[in-house]
């Protein structure tokens, strides 16, 4: 309920919700060993019980209702994309430091980088552009549907352009490996214990190999792409989405842990309109 969220105790925090965070720019503990601090809780004036109606909350959220290419969508009956091919060469296969927390709905990670300097972050290239990974967070269950089917969770890897504007999200659907295939996700495993949605603490200086997530979905050799938006208010448009065909597979135990740390966090699917899927 909206009211219960408003009553959540602590008044301020540096962490902004999905997908970008205010505190990603620099960090006082940069370069220091791992610490755990309480960052408090930011008040949100929206929630997932009313995700079909966010535009009524504030004029700034108007696009949530009037936008022409809102996310998430159901990708139905689509061939795989052959356009805007993403190149993950700039995602080094090594752990990078960041802050691990929960964005009040599910686990989240914000990469460290020196103030005003994003170009050292893992980068993704497409169409001659370069965008930089500032963080990732989870939604449960998944926001995107493929042929009407929803996965148990979805990881959003959020990238900004050189002007520091949100430009690209890679939306990785997460599911449980089929019975008999004892798959464990190394990407999830390296995180250690996940932080619960009610826990306002943040682990600073956790090292995470983000490349692992890309590798676990086949390096996005198969994907869909479209023009979409942020999936939380203010629902800003003009972002490119990449949705790998492969789901990231986790063990039953890992999925139980992801779900236990998360709360319901998918926006209602949006009508496909000017999304230019795969175009
Ligand atoms: C989460 O926090 C709220 C507000 O403090 C509390 O009412 C609720 O019981 C907590 N839920 C869990 C699962 O800890
Ligand atoms: Zn998201």
CSV table of C-alpha atoms and ligand atoms in Angstrom, one decimal:
chain,number,residue,atom,x,y,z
A,1,UNK,CA,0.0,0.0,0.0
A,2,UNK,CA,1.0,3.6,-0.6
A,3,UNK,CA,0.6,4.5,3.0
A,4,UNK,CA,2.7,1.7,4.4
A,5,UNK,CA,5.5,2.8,2.1
A,6,UNK,CA,5.2,6.4,3.3
A,7,UNK,CA,5.4,5.2,6.9
A,8,UNK,CA,8.7,3.4,6.4
A,9,UNK,CA,10.8,4.9,9.0
A,10,UNK,CA,14.0,6.6,8.0
A,11,UNK,CA,13.6,9.9,6.1
A,12,UNK,CA,16.5,10.2,3.8
A,13,UNK,CA,19.0,8.2,1.9
A,14,UNK,CA,21.5,8.7,-0.8
A,15,UNK,CA,20.2,5.8,-2.8
A,16,UNK,CA,17.7,6.6,-5.6
A,17,UNK,CA,15.6,3.8,-6.8
A,18,UNK,CA,15.5,2.0,-10.1
A,19,UNK,CA,17.4,2.4,-12.3
A,20,UNK,CA,19.8,5.2,-11.5
A,21,UNK,CA,21.2,6.0,-8.1
A,22,UNK,CA,22.2,9.4,-6.8
A,23,UNK,CA,25.2,8.1,-5.0
A,24,UNK,CA,26.9,6.4,-7.8
A,25,UNK,CA,29.1,9.3,-8.7
A,26,UNK,CA,31.8,9.0,-6.1
A,27,UNK,CA,32.2,7.5,-2.8
A,28,UNK,CA,34.0,8.5,0.4
A,29,UNK,CA,35.2,5.0,1.0
A,30,UNK,CA,36.4,4.5,-2.5
A,31,UNK,CA,39.5,2.4,-2.5
A,32,UNK,CA,39.0,1.3,1.1
A,33,UNK,CA,38.2,-2.1,2.3
A,34,UNK,CA,34.6,-3.3,2.5
A,35,UNK,CA,32.4,-1.6,5.0
A,36,UNK,CA,28.7,-1.9,5.9
A,37,UNK,CA,26.9,1.3,6.7
A,38,UNK,CA,23.2,2.3,7.1
A,39,UNK,CA,22.1,4.6,4.3
A,40,UNK,CA,18.5,5.0,5.6
A,41,UNK,CA,15.5,4.9,3.5
A,42,UNK,CA,14.2,7.3,0.8
A,43,UNK,CA,10.5,7.9,0.7
A,44,UNK,CA,8.8,6.9,-2.6
A,45,UNK,CA,5.5,8.4,-3.6
A,46,UNK,CA,4.7,5.5,-5.9
A,47,UNK,CA,4.3,1.8,-5.5
A,48,UNK,CA,3.7,-1.4,-7.5
A,49,UNK,CA,0.1,-1.8,-6.4
A,50,UNK,CA,-0.8,1.2,-8.5
A,51,UNK,CA,1.7,0.9,-11.4
A,52,UNK,CA,-1.1,1.4,-14.0
A,53,UNK,CA,-1.8,4.8,-12.6
A,54,UNK,CA,1.5,6.5,-11.7
A,55,UNK,CA,0.7,9.5,-13.9
A,56,UNK,CA,-2.0,10.6,-11.4
A,57,UNK,CA,0.6,11.0,-8.6
A,58,UNK,CA,2.5,14.1,-9.9
A,59,UNK,CA,2.6,16.0,-13.2
A,60,UNK,CA,6.3,15.0,-13.5
A,61,UNK,CA,5.0,11.4,-14.0
A,62,UNK,CA,2.8,12.2,-17.0
A,63,UNK,CA,4.8,10.1,-19.4
A,64,UNK,CA,3.9,7.0,-17.4
A,65,UNK,CA,0.5,7.4,-19.0
A,66,UNK,CA,1.0,9.4,-22.2
A,67,UNK,CA,4.3,8.0,-23.4
A,68,UNK,CA,4.6,6.4,-26.8
A,69,UNK,CA,7.2,3.8,-26.1
A,70,UNK,CA,6.9,2.8,-22.5
A,71,UNK,CA,8.5,-0.2,-20.8
A,72,UNK,CA,8.2,-3.1,-20.0
A,73,UNK,CA,6.5,-4.9,-22.9
A,74,UNK,CA,5.5,-8.3,-23.9
A,75,UNK,CA,7.8,-9.4,-26.8
A,76,UNK,CA,5.5,-11.6,-28.7
A,77,UNK,CA,6.1,-13.5,-31.9
A,78,UNK,CA,9.3,-11.7,-32.7
A,79,UNK,CA,12.3,-13.1,-34.6
A,80,UNK,CA,15.6,-12.3,-33.0
A,81,UNK,CA,17.2,-9.0,-33.7
A,82,UNK,CA,20.1,-8.4,-36.1
A,83,UNK,CA,20.3,-4.6,-35.6
A,84,UNK,CA,22.1,-2.4,-33.1
A,85,UNK,CA,24.2,-5.4,-32.2
A,86,UNK,CA,25.7,-4.9,-28.7
A,87,UNK,CA,29.4,-5.5,-28.2
A,88,UNK,CA,30.5,-6.3,-24.6
A,89,UNK,CA,34.2,-6.3,-25.2
A,90,UNK,CA,34.4,-3.4,-22.8
A,91,UNK,CA,33.1,-5.5,-20.0
A,92,UNK,CA,36.3,-6.9,-18.5
A,93,UNK,CA,36.2,-10.3,-17.0
A,94,UNK,CA,37.2,-9.2,-13.6
A,95,UNK,CA,35.5,-8.0,-10.3
A,96,UNK,CA,34.8,-4.3,-10.1
A,97,UNK,CA,34.0,-2.5,-6.8
A,98,UNK,CA,30.7,-1.0,-5.9
A,99,UNK,CA,28.0,-0.6,-3.3
A,100,UNK,CA,25.6,-3.5,-2.7
A,101,UNK,CA,22.2,-2.7,-1.2
A,102,UNK,CA,18.5,-3.1,-1.8
A,103,UNK,CA,16.5,-0.5,-3.6
A,104,UNK,CA,13.6,-1.2,-1.3
A,105,UNK,CA,12.3,-3.8,-3.6
A,106,UNK,CA,15.2,-6.1,-4.5
A,107,UNK,CA,19.0,-6.3,-4.4
A,108,UNK,CA,20.9,-3.6,-6.2
A,109,UNK,CA,24.6,-2.8,-7.0
A,110,UNK,CA,26.1,0.6,-7.9
A,111,UNK,CA,29.6,0.7,-9.4
A,112,UNK,CA,32.3,3.0,-7.9
A,113,UNK,CA,33.9,5.5,-10.1
A,114,UNK,CA,35.8,8.8,-9.6
A,115,UNK,CA,33.6,11.9,-9.5
A,116,UNK,CA,32.6,13.0,-13.0
A,117,UNK,CA,34.6,10.2,-14.6
A,118,UNK,CA,32.4,7.5,-16.0
A,119,UNK,CA,34.5,6.4,-18.9
A,120,UNK,CA,36.5,3.8,-16.8
A,121,UNK,CA,33.3,1.9,-16.2
A,122,UNK,CA,32.5,-1.3,-18.1
A,123,UNK,CA,31.1,-0.2,-21.4
A,124,UNK,CA,28.9,-1.5,-24.1
A,125,UNK,CA,29.1,-0.4,-27.7
A,126,UNK,CA,26.4,-0.4,-30.4
A,127,UNK,CA,25.8,1.7,-33.5
A,128,UNK,CA,29.1,3.4,-33.0
A,129,UNK,CA,28.0,4.6,-29.5
A,130,UNK,CA,29.5,3.8,-26.2
A,131,UNK,CA,27.5,3.6,-23.0
A,132,UNK,CA,28.7,2.9,-19.4
A,133,UNK,CA,27.4,0.5,-16.8
A,134,UNK,CA,26.5,2.5,-13.6
A,135,UNK,CA,24.7,-0.3,-11.8
A,136,UNK,CA,22.2,-3.1,-11.8
A,137,UNK,CA,19.2,-4.0,-9.8
A,138,UNK,CA,16.7,-6.8,-9.7
A,139,UNK,CA,12.9,-6.9,-10.1
A,140,UNK,CA,10.7,-9.8,-9.0
A,141,UNK,CA,8.9,-11.2,-10.9
A,142,UNK,CA,10.3,-10.2,-14.3
A,143,UNK,CA,9.0,-7.0,-16.0
A,144,UNK,CA,9.4,-8.2,-19.6
A,145,UNK,CA,7.4,-11.0,-21.0
A,146,UNK,CA,8.3,-13.2,-23.9
A,147,UNK,CA,5.4,-14.6,-25.8
A,148,UNK,CA,3.3,-13.8,-22.7
A,149,UNK,CA,5.5,-15.7,-20.3
A,150,UNK,CA,6.9,-14.1,-17.2
A,151,UNK,CA,10.1,-15.1,-15.6
A,152,UNK,CA,10.7,-15.2,-11.9
A,153,UNK,CA,13.0,-12.2,-11.8
A,154,UNK,CA,14.8,-9.8,-14.0
A,155,UNK,CA,18.1,-8.0,-13.7
A,156,UNK,CA,18.4,-4.5,-15.2
A,157,UNK,CA,21.9,-3.4,-16.1
A,158,UNK,CA,21.7,0.3,-16.5
A,159,UNK,CA,24.0,2.3,-18.7
A,160,UNK,CA,24.5,6.0,-19.2
A,161,UNK,CA,25.9,7.9,-22.2
A,162,UNK,CA,28.9,10.3,-22.0
A,163,UNK,CA,26.5,13.1,-21.0
A,164,UNK,CA,25.6,10.9,-18.0
A,165,UNK,CA,22.0,10.3,-19.2
A,166,UNK,CA,20.4,7.0,-18.9
A,167,UNK,CA,20.6,5.5,-22.4
A,168,UNK,CA,20.6,1.7,-22.4
A,169,UNK,CA,19.2,-1.1,-20.2
A,170,UNK,CA,20.0,-4.7,-20.6
A,171,UNK,CA,17.0,-6.6,-19.2
A,172,UNK,CA,18.1,-10.1,-18.2
A,173,UNK,CA,15.3,-12.5,-17.3
A,174,UNK,CA,16.1,-14.9,-14.5
A,175,UNK,CA,14.7,-18.3,-13.9
A,176,UNK,CA,15.3,-21.6,-12.2
A,177,UNK,CA,17.3,-24.2,-14.1
A,178,UNK,CA,15.2,-27.1,-15.2
A,179,UNK,CA,15.0,-30.1,-12.8
A,180,UNK,CA,18.0,-32.4,-13.1
A,181,UNK,CA,20.3,-29.7,-14.3
A,182,UNK,CA,22.1,-28.6,-11.1
A,183,UNK,CA,23.0,-25.2,-12.4
A,184,UNK,CA,24.2,-22.5,-10.0
A,185,UNK,CA,24.7,-19.0,-11.2
A,186,UNK,CA,28.3,-17.8,-10.5
A,187,UNK,CA,27.1,-14.3,-11.0
A,188,UNK,CA,24.6,-14.6,-8.2
A,189,UNK,CA,26.9,-16.7,-6.0
A,190,UNK,CA,29.7,-14.1,-5.9
A,191,UNK,CA,27.3,-11.6,-4.2
A,192,UNK,CA,27.2,-13.6,-1.0
A,193,UNK,CA,24.1,-13.1,1.3
A,194,UNK,CA,21.6,-10.8,-0.4
A,195,UNK,CA,20.3,-7.7,1.4
A,196,UNK,CA,16.6,-7.8,2.3
A,197,UNK,CA,14.2,-5.2,1.0
A,198,UNK,CA,13.6,-3.9,4.6
A,199,UNK,CA,17.3,-3.7,5.3
A,200,UNK,CA,18.7,-0.2,4.8
A,201,UNK,CA,22.3,-1.2,5.1
A,202,UNK,CA,24.8,-1.0,2.2
A,203,UNK,CA,28.0,-3.0,1.7
A,204,UNK,CA,30.5,-0.7,0.3
A,205,UNK,CA,33.5,-2.0,-1.7
A,206,UNK,CA,32.0,-5.3,-2.7
A,207,UNK,CA,33.7,-6.6,-5.8
A,208,UNK,CA,31.5,-8.1,-8.4
A,209,UNK,CA,32.3,-9.5,-11.9
A,210,UNK,CA,29.5,-8.0,-13.9
A,211,UNK,CA,30.7,-9.7,-17.1
A,212,UNK,CA,29.6,-13.0,-15.6
A,213,UNK,CA,25.9,-12.0,-16.0
A,214,UNK,CA,26.4,-11.3,-19.7
A,215,UNK,CA,28.3,-14.6,-20.2
A,216,UNK,CA,25.6,-16.5,-18.4
A,217,UNK,CA,23.1,-15.5,-21.1
A,218,UNK,CA,25.3,-16.4,-24.0
A,219,UNK,CA,26.9,-13.0,-24.4
A,220,UNK,CA,23.7,-11.7,-25.9
A,221,UNK,CA,24.4,-13.5,-29.2
A,222,UNK,CA,20.6,-13.8,-29.4
A,223,UNK,CA,18.5,-10.9,-28.3
A,224,UNK,CA,15.7,-8.5,-29.0
A,225,UNK,CA,16.0,-4.8,-28.9
A,226,UNK,CA,13.5,-1.9,-28.8
A,227,UNK,CA,13.1,1.8,-27.9
A,228,UNK,CA,11.6,2.1,-24.4
A,229,UNK,CA,11.6,3.9,-21.1
A,230,UNK,CA,12.5,3.7,-17.5
A,231,UNK,CA,10.1,1.2,-15.8
A,232,UNK,CA,9.7,3.4,-12.7
A,233,UNK,CA,8.5,7.0,-12.4
A,234,UNK,CA,9.2,9.4,-14.1
A,235,UNK,CA,9.1,6.8,-16.9
A,236,UNK,CA,11.6,8.8,-19.1
A,237,UNK,CA,11.6,7.7,-22.7
A,238,UNK,CA,14.3,7.4,-25.3
A,239,UNK,CA,16.2,4.4,-23.8
A,240,UNK,CA,17.3,1.5,-25.8
A,241,UNK,CA,16.5,-1.9,-24.4
A,242,UNK,CA,18.4,-5.2,-25.1
A,243,UNK,CA,16.6,-8.3,-23.9
A,244,UNK,CA,18.7,-11.5,-24.2
A,245,UNK,CA,16.8,-14.5,-25.5
A,246,UNK,CA,18.5,-16.7,-22.9
A,247,UNK,CA,17.4,-16.5,-19.3
A,248,UNK,CA,20.0,-16.4,-16.6
A,249,UNK,CA,19.6,-19.7,-14.8
A,250,UNK,CA,20.0,-20.1,-11.1
A,251,UNK,CA,19.5,-23.0,-8.7
A,252,UNK,CA,16.3,-23.4,-6.7
A,253,UNK,CA,18.2,-22.3,-3.6
A,254,UNK,CA,19.4,-19.2,-5.3
A,255,UNK,CA,16.0,-18.3,-6.6
A,256,UNK,CA,14.5,-18.8,-3.1
A,257,UNK,CA,17.1,-16.4,-1.8
A,258,UNK,CA,16.5,-13.8,-4.5
A,259,UNK,CA,12.7,-13.9,-3.9
A,260,UNK,CA,13.1,-13.8,-0.2
A,261,UNK,CA,15.2,-10.6,-0.4
A,262,UNK,CA,12.7,-9.0,-2.9
A,263,UNK,CA,9.2,-7.8,-2.9
A,264,UNK,CA,6.7,-7.5,-5.7
A,265,UNK,CA,8.3,-5.1,-8.2
A,266,UNK,CA,7.0,-5.4,-11.8
A,267,UNK,CA,5.2,-2.6,-13.6
A,268,UNK,CA,2.1,-3.6,-15.6
A,269,UNK,CA,3.1,-4.4,-19.2
A,270,UNK,CA,2.7,-1.5,-21.6
A,271,UNK,CA,1.0,-1.5,-25.0
A,272,UNK,CA,3.4,-1.8,-27.9
A,273,UNK,CA,3.3,1.3,-30.0
A,274,UNK,CA,6.3,3.2,-31.3
A,275,UNK,CA,8.8,0.8,-29.8
A,276,UNK,CA,10.4,-0.2,-33.1
A,277,UNK,CA,11.1,-3.7,-31.9
A,278,UNK,CA,14.3,-5.0,-33.7
A,279,UNK,CA,14.1,-2.1,-36.2
B,1,LIG,C1,9.3,-4.3,6.8
B,1,LIG,O1,9.2,-3.0,7.5
B,1,LIG,C2,7.9,-2.6,7.8
B,1,LIG,C3,8.0,-1.2,8.3
B,1,LIG,O2,8.9,-1.1,9.3
B,1,LIG,C4,7.3,-3.6,8.7
B,1,LIG,O3,6.0,-3.2,9.0
B,1,LIG,C5,7.3,-5.0,8.1
B,1,LIG,O4,6.8,-5.9,9.0
B,1,LIG,C6,8.7,-5.4,7.7
B,1,LIG,N1,8.6,-6.6,6.9
B,1,LIG,C7,9.4,-7.6,7.1
B,1,LIG,C8,9.2,-8.8,6.3
B,1,LIG,O5,10.4,-7.5,7.8
B,2,LIG,ZN1,14.6,-1.6,-13.3
